Amino acid sequence: MARPPADQPLLTPDRIITVALRLIDRDGAAALSTRKLAAELGVSNKAVYHYYANKEDLLRAVYLSILDQLELPAGRDLPWPEQLRRFARSFRELARRHPSFLVDFLQPGCPALQELGALDVLYRLIREAGLPDPLMLHTGQLLLNFMIGYLRGEQSGEFNPEVYGASLDLAARHPGQFPTLEALPLPDSDTDALFSLAVNLLIGGLEATVAAARAQAPA
């Protein structure tokens, strides 16, 4: 196996992942190549292949290293809504640090052991909310899909006031046709407040679902 120059640390899987993640965060996963990574590490391509057979294996290892950074609410002393808010905030912080995380999280058909820890916490919180077990798997997946969709929209700028402004300006050029749109003010750009609103909507939806399930349950 090739060795780096004397002033470079020895090559290890952890070092490969650290450098690969830095490149991915900077340039995106699609731009990563073994050649670029090897040059950044100061080694040959073959040295990287000694640890990872191909780019897919490397990206999977990088993804799992990101997933290890997810902070899960461990204590049960807080009400489930607050624990869910903490879960969501941790998920968001991780996605903001490493945008590629959202691309790989919970890909169908290839679950990772590390993902099960996050799922187990989420389903525990749903159960604490009072949802019947037969509804839990679908509900958990829906909550994750909503959360991931929101974060992707946040990353792509879909919630910027300018995006809404185009629709409001168009409505204003057709007086009387779209009265509700004409009357709406532009939202502010506080992304943290918007995220809190999104999470509260999820919690409110879950509470409403639990209430409906209880109302339908046999007496």
GROMACS .gro file of C-alpha atoms in nm:
model
  219
    1MET     CA    1   0.000   0.000   0.000
    2ALA     CA    2   0.128   0.346  -0.085
    3ARG     CA    3   0.243   0.562   0.203
    4PRO     CA    4   0.195   0.938   0.226
    5PRO     CA    5   0.491   1.175   0.245
    6ALA     CA    6   0.675   1.195   0.576
    7ASP     CA    7   0.488   1.510   0.678
    8GLN     CA    8   0.148   1.344   0.618
    9PRO     CA    9  -0.025   1.115   0.870
   10LEU     CA   10  -0.063   0.749   0.781
   11LEU     CA   11  -0.364   0.651   0.576
   12THR     CA   12  -0.653   0.507   0.777
   13PRO     CA   13  -1.025   0.456   0.706
   14ASP     CA   14  -1.110   0.738   0.946
   15ARG     CA   15  -0.876   0.977   0.768
   16ILE     CA   16  -1.016   0.882   0.427
   17ILE     CA   17  -1.372   0.941   0.549
   18THR     CA   18  -1.282   1.274   0.713
   19VAL     CA   19  -1.121   1.410   0.398
   20ALA     CA   20  -1.391   1.267   0.171
   21LEU     CA   21  -1.661   1.430   0.385
   22ARG     CA   22  -1.484   1.764   0.368
   23LEU     CA   23  -1.473   1.742  -0.012
   24ILE     CA   24  -1.837   1.634  -0.031
   25ASP     CA   25  -1.950   1.919   0.193
   26ARG     CA   26  -1.757   2.162  -0.027
   27ASP     CA   27  -1.826   2.030  -0.377
   28GLY     CA   28  -2.108   1.774  -0.347
   29ALA     CA   29  -2.105   1.396  -0.366
   30ALA     CA   30  -2.130   1.389  -0.745
   31ALA     CA   31  -1.801   1.580  -0.776
   32LEU     CA   32  -1.608   1.339  -0.555
   33SER     CA   33  -1.368   1.108  -0.736
   34THR     CA   34  -1.102   0.869  -0.615
   35ARG     CA   35  -0.844   1.073  -0.803
   36LYS     CA   36  -0.941   1.396  -0.624
   37LEU     CA   37  -0.958   1.222  -0.290
   38ALA     CA   38  -0.620   1.054  -0.334
   39ALA     CA   39  -0.462   1.386  -0.433
   40GLU     CA   40  -0.606   1.552  -0.123
   41LEU     CA   41  -0.474   1.268   0.092
   42GLY     CA   42  -0.134   1.270  -0.078
   43VAL     CA   43  -0.154   0.903  -0.177
   44SER     CA   44  -0.215   0.696  -0.490
   45ASN     CA   45  -0.558   0.587  -0.611
   46LYS     CA   46  -0.467   0.229  -0.528
   47ALA     CA   47  -0.412   0.324  -0.165
   48VAL     CA   48  -0.774   0.438  -0.138
   49TYR     CA   49  -0.900   0.124  -0.316
   50HIS     CA   50  -0.722  -0.083  -0.052
   51TYR     CA   51  -0.991   0.032   0.193
   52TYR     CA   52  -1.291   0.095  -0.034
   53ALA     CA   53  -1.357  -0.108  -0.347
   54ASN     CA   54  -1.540   0.170  -0.528
   55LYS     CA   55  -1.700   0.511  -0.486
   56GLU     CA   56  -2.030   0.359  -0.374
   57ASP     CA   57  -1.860   0.181  -0.083
   58LEU     CA   58  -1.681   0.501   0.013
   59LEU     CA   59  -1.998   0.711   0.003
   60ARG     CA   60  -2.177   0.455   0.218
   61ALA     CA   61  -1.898   0.474   0.476
   62VAL     CA   62  -1.912   0.854   0.471
   63TYR     CA   63  -2.289   0.847   0.516
   64LEU     CA   64  -2.263   0.614   0.816
   65SER     CA   65  -2.004   0.843   0.973
   66ILE     CA   66  -2.247   1.134   0.935
   67LEU     CA   67  -2.527   0.930   1.086
   68ASP     CA   68  -2.312   0.862   1.392
   69GLN     CA   69  -2.327   1.238   1.462
   70LEU     CA   70  -2.705   1.239   1.502
   71GLU     CA   71  -2.789   1.326   1.863
   72LEU     CA   72  -3.092   1.134   1.981
   73PRO     CA   73  -3.304   1.230   2.285
   74ALA     CA   74  -3.215   0.967   2.541
   75GLY     CA   75  -3.405   1.083   2.848
   76ARG     CA   76  -3.772   1.017   2.900
   77ASP     CA   77  -3.824   1.287   3.161
   78LEU     CA   78  -3.957   1.533   2.902
   79PRO     CA   79  -4.299   1.515   2.734
   80TRP     CA   80  -4.293   1.344   2.395
   81PRO     CA   81  -4.357   1.669   2.197
   82GLU     CA   82  -4.042   1.828   2.340
   83GLN     CA   83  -3.840   1.513   2.272
   84LEU     CA   84  -3.970   1.514   1.914
   85ARG     CA   85  -3.869   1.879   1.877
   86ARG     CA   86  -3.518   1.792   1.994
   87PHE     CA   87  -3.505   1.497   1.755
   88ALA     CA   88  -3.609   1.725   1.468
   89ARG     CA   89  -3.360   1.997   1.562
   90SER     CA   90  -3.074   1.745   1.575
   91PHE     CA   91  -3.181   1.605   1.238
   92ARG     CA   92  -3.188   1.954   1.090
   93GLU     CA   93  -2.850   2.055   1.232
   94LEU     CA   94  -2.693   1.744   1.084
   95ALA     CA   95  -2.851   1.808   0.744
   96ARG     CA   96  -2.728   2.168   0.747
   97ARG     CA   97  -2.373   2.062   0.829
   98HIS     CA   98  -2.375   1.784   0.571
   99PRO     CA   99  -2.640   1.838   0.299
  100SER     CA  100  -2.557   1.505   0.134
  101PHE     CA  101  -2.698   1.330   0.443
  102LEU     CA  102  -3.055   1.380   0.320
  103VAL     CA  103  -2.983   1.204  -0.008
  104ASP     CA  104  -2.891   0.876   0.159
  105PHE     CA  105  -3.102   0.868   0.474
  106LEU     CA  106  -3.322   0.559   0.488
  107GLN     CA  107  -3.283   0.447   0.129
  108PRO     CA  108  -3.543   0.175   0.059
  109GLY     CA  109  -3.411  -0.178   0.079
  110CYS     CA  110  -3.074  -0.109   0.240
  111PRO     CA  111  -3.119  -0.008   0.606
  112ALA     CA  112  -2.814   0.053   0.822
  113LEU     CA  113  -2.784  -0.050   1.185
  114GLN     CA  114  -2.719   0.312   1.281
  115GLU     CA  115  -3.049   0.413   1.121
  116LEU     CA  116  -3.237   0.174   1.345
  117GLY     CA  117  -3.137   0.376   1.651
  118ALA     CA  118  -3.300   0.687   1.507
  119LEU     CA  119  -3.607   0.492   1.399
  120ASP     CA  120  -3.644   0.327   1.737
  121VAL     CA  121  -3.644   0.665   1.912
  122LEU     CA  122  -3.896   0.806   1.666
  123TYR     CA  123  -4.136   0.513   1.708
  124ARG     CA  124  -4.099   0.528   2.085
  125LEU     CA  125  -4.211   0.892   2.074
  126ILE     CA  126  -4.504   0.806   1.847
  127ARG     CA  127  -4.609   0.533   2.088
  128GLU     CA  128  -4.580   0.774   2.381
  129ALA     CA  129  -4.809   1.009   2.190
  130GLY     CA  130  -5.072   0.735   2.208
  131LEU     CA  131  -5.092   0.616   1.848
  132PRO     CA  132  -5.205   0.253   1.806
  133ASP     CA  133  -4.927   0.019   1.695
  134PRO     CA  134  -5.089  -0.076   1.360
  135LEU     CA  135  -5.056   0.289   1.249
  136MET     CA  136  -4.702   0.344   1.373
  137LEU     CA  137  -4.485   0.233   1.080
  138HIS     CA  138  -4.672   0.436   0.821
  139THR     CA  139  -4.691   0.735   1.055
  140GLY     CA  140  -4.320   0.728   1.132
  141GLN     CA  141  -4.232   0.712   0.762
  142LEU     CA  142  -4.468   0.999   0.685
  143LEU     CA  143  -4.315   1.214   0.958
  144LEU     CA  144  -3.967   1.145   0.824
  145ASN     CA  145  -4.074   1.218   0.467
  146PHE     CA  146  -4.228   1.549   0.570
  147MET     CA  147  -3.917   1.642   0.766
  148ILE     CA  148  -3.678   1.547   0.486
  149GLY     CA  149  -3.894   1.727   0.230
  150TYR     CA  150  -3.894   2.042   0.442
  151LEU     CA  151  -3.516   2.033   0.487
  152ARG     CA  152  -3.459   1.983   0.115
  153GLY     CA  153  -3.683   2.281   0.049
  154GLU     CA  154  -3.489   2.484   0.302
  155GLN     CA  155  -3.159   2.389   0.137
  156SER     CA  156  -3.285   2.486  -0.208
  157GLY     CA  157  -3.429   2.820  -0.093
  158GLU     CA  158  -3.794   2.733  -0.150
  159PHE     CA  159  -3.900   2.928   0.161
  160ASN     CA  160  -3.723   3.253   0.076
  161PRO     CA  161  -3.962   3.552   0.076
  162GLU     CA  162  -3.862   3.626  -0.285
  163VAL     CA  163  -4.013   3.295  -0.394
  164TYR     CA  164  -4.351   3.394  -0.253
  165GLY     CA  165  -4.309   3.745  -0.389
  166ALA     CA  166  -4.330   3.629  -0.750
  167SER     CA  167  -4.674   3.475  -0.692
  168LEU     CA  168  -4.801   3.774  -0.494
  169ASP     CA  169  -4.680   4.017  -0.760
  170LEU     CA  170  -4.855   3.819  -1.032
  171ALA     CA  171  -5.178   3.814  -0.829
  172ALA     CA  172  -5.153   4.189  -0.773
  173ARG     CA  173  -5.144   4.244  -1.151
  174HIS     CA  174  -5.487   4.081  -1.175
  175PRO     CA  175  -5.697   4.275  -0.920
  176GLY     CA  176  -5.995   4.092  -0.780
  177GLN     CA  177  -5.912   3.753  -0.930
  178PHE     CA  178  -5.709   3.623  -0.639
  179PRO     CA  179  -5.830   3.824  -0.337
  180THR     CA  180  -5.674   3.601  -0.072
  181LEU     CA  181  -5.332   3.614  -0.233
  182GLU     CA  182  -5.359   3.989  -0.283
  183ALA     CA  183  -5.416   4.039   0.090
  184LEU     CA  184  -5.127   3.824   0.213
  185PRO     CA  185  -4.808   3.990   0.343
  186LEU     CA  186  -4.465   3.853   0.263
  187PRO     CA  187  -4.329   3.630   0.542
  188ASP     CA  188  -4.011   3.719   0.723
  189SER     CA  189  -3.686   3.534   0.663
  190ASP     CA  190  -3.647   3.380   1.010
  191THR     CA  191  -3.568   3.020   0.911
  192ASP     CA  192  -3.553   2.900   1.271
  193ALA     CA  193  -3.904   3.027   1.340
  194LEU     CA  194  -4.024   2.863   1.020
  195PHE     CA  195  -3.871   2.531   1.121
  196SER     CA  196  -4.040   2.554   1.462
  197LEU     CA  197  -4.369   2.614   1.281
  198ALA     CA  198  -4.311   2.306   1.063
  199VAL     CA  199  -4.239   2.087   1.365
  200ASN     CA  200  -4.541   2.221   1.552
  201LEU     CA  201  -4.758   2.134   1.252
  202LEU     CA  202  -4.622   1.778   1.260
  203ILE     CA  203  -4.689   1.750   1.633
  204GLY     CA  204  -5.038   1.894   1.594
  205GLY     CA  205  -5.111   1.650   1.314
  206LEU     CA  206  -4.993   1.359   1.525
  207GLU     CA  207  -5.206   1.472   1.820
  208ALA     CA  208  -5.510   1.501   1.592
  209THR     CA  209  -5.444   1.153   1.451
  210VAL     CA  210  -5.420   1.006   1.801
  211ALA     CA  211  -5.746   1.176   1.901
  212ALA     CA  212  -5.923   1.040   1.592
  213ALA     CA  213  -5.791   0.687   1.655
  214ARG     CA  214  -5.916   0.697   2.013
  215ALA     CA  215  -6.257   0.823   1.903
  216GLN     CA  216  -6.289   0.532   1.659
  217ALA     CA  217  -6.172   0.267   1.903
  218PRO     CA  218  -6.438   0.029   2.037
  219ALA     CA  219  -6.576   0.131   2.375
   0.00000   0.00000   0.00000
